[in-house]
Amino acid sequence: MMKEWATVVSWQQGVALLRCEPKAGCGSCKARSGCGTRALNELVPETEHQLQVQIEQPLEPGQRVEVGITEGSLLRSAMLVYLTPLLGMMLGGGALQLWLATDGAAALGALFGGVGAFLLARKLARRLGEQDAYQPVVLQIGLPPTALRLQPESPLSD
């Protein structure tokens, strides 16, 4: 299961709106100057991702929750999004190359095949997104921000 911590933005009638903060990279090594992941993250502006999760337990804004999704559904989604347009480009380009035998026709076929496969992947992704296996679930719930109150220690009298 892939897990990530998120912050509750709001909770209404069994649906929580969560904000997931992006990570700056893997953080597993000290190679800051030569890290390709770090360089790519610096090119893209920091964005926040929001998602909705069904949960019956009332949550407070600012509360932290751990959400998870199974690896299998995540991999199937990634394959659908990335491989379907690629396969469409190859099939469309190959088909028009065989039919018209020109490079321009192959490029045009790849363009049409990629766009068509992208539209097909988008339609299939909407259908898959409605299935329970592709929905994130709440694994752990942190204490609400108002649950802990620190009080200064009173000085001990001698």
Short mmCIF file of N, CA and C in Angstrom, two decimals, residues 1-7 18-23 49 51 64-69 136-140:
data_model
loop_
_atom_site.label_atom_id
_atom_site.label_comp_id
_atom_site.label_asym_id
_atom_site.label_seq_id
_atom_site.Cartn_x
_atom_site.Cartn_y
_atom_site.Cartn_z
N MET A 1 0.85 -1.17 0.00
CA MET A 1 0.00 0.00 0.00
C MET A 1 0.89 1.24 0.00
N MET A 2 0.56 2.18 -0.87
CA MET A 2 1.25 3.47 -0.92
C MET A 2 0.58 4.38 0.10
N LYS A 3 1.39 4.99 0.98
CA LYS A 3 0.83 5.81 2.06
C LYS A 3 1.37 7.22 2.00
N GLU A 4 0.55 8.17 2.43
CA GLU A 4 0.94 9.58 2.45
C GLU A 4 0.12 10.28 3.52
N TRP A 5 0.74 11.23 4.20
CA TRP A 5 0.03 12.03 5.20
C TRP A 5 -0.58 13.24 4.52
N ALA A 6 -1.78 13.62 4.95
CA ALA A 6 -2.49 14.76 4.39
C ALA A 6 -3.12 15.56 5.52
N THR A 7 -3.46 16.80 5.22
CA THR A 7 -4.09 17.68 6.19
C THR A 7 -5.55 17.89 5.80
N LEU A 18 -9.03 16.74 1.63
CA LEU A 18 -7.68 16.66 2.16
C LEU A 18 -6.71 17.38 1.24
N ARG A 19 -5.65 17.94 1.84
CA ARG A 19 -4.58 18.59 1.08
C ARG A 19 -3.30 17.80 1.31
N CYS A 20 -2.71 17.36 0.20
CA CYS A 20 -1.44 16.63 0.26
C CYS A 20 -0.34 17.57 -0.20
N GLU A 21 0.70 17.70 0.60
CA GLU A 21 1.81 18.58 0.26
C GLU A 21 2.82 17.80 -0.57
N PRO A 22 3.35 18.40 -1.63
CA PRO A 22 4.36 17.71 -2.43
C PRO A 22 5.68 17.63 -1.68
N LYS A 23 6.43 16.59 -1.98
CA LYS A 23 7.74 16.43 -1.38
C LYS A 23 8.79 17.02 -2.32
N HIS A 49 -2.01 19.30 -3.78
CA HIS A 49 -2.99 18.41 -4.37
C HIS A 49 -4.11 18.20 -3.37
N LEU A 51 -7.76 16.06 -2.48
CA LEU A 51 -8.56 14.90 -2.81
C LEU A 51 -9.68 14.75 -1.80
N ARG A 64 -4.37 15.88 10.89
CA ARG A 64 -3.56 15.10 9.95
C ARG A 64 -4.11 13.68 9.87
N VAL A 65 -4.18 13.16 8.65
CA VAL A 65 -4.62 11.78 8.43
C VAL A 65 -3.66 11.11 7.45
N GLU A 66 -3.52 9.81 7.60
CA GLU A 66 -2.71 9.05 6.67
C GLU A 66 -3.64 8.35 5.69
N VAL A 67 -3.44 8.60 4.41
CA VAL A 67 -4.26 7.98 3.37
C VAL A 67 -3.40 6.99 2.60
N GLY A 68 -4.05 5.99 2.05
CA GLY A 68 -3.32 4.98 1.29
C GLY A 68 -4.12 4.49 0.11
N ILE A 69 -3.40 3.95 -0.85
CA ILE A 69 -4.01 3.33 -2.03
C ILE A 69 -3.15 2.13 -2.38
N PRO A 136 -8.73 6.26 -2.55
CA PRO A 136 -7.86 6.27 -1.38
C PRO A 136 -8.67 6.03 -0.11
N VAL A 137 -8.04 5.42 0.88
CA VAL A 137 -8.70 5.14 2.15
C VAL A 137 -7.89 5.77 3.28
N VAL A 138 -8.57 6.11 4.35
CA VAL A 138 -7.90 6.67 5.53
C VAL A 138 -7.38 5.51 6.36
N LEU A 139 -6.07 5.51 6.63
CA LEU A 139 -5.45 4.45 7.40
C LEU A 139 -5.28 4.82 8.88
N GLN A 140 -4.87 6.06 9.14
CA GLN A 140 -4.66 6.53 10.50
C GLN A 140 -5.20 7.96 10.61
#
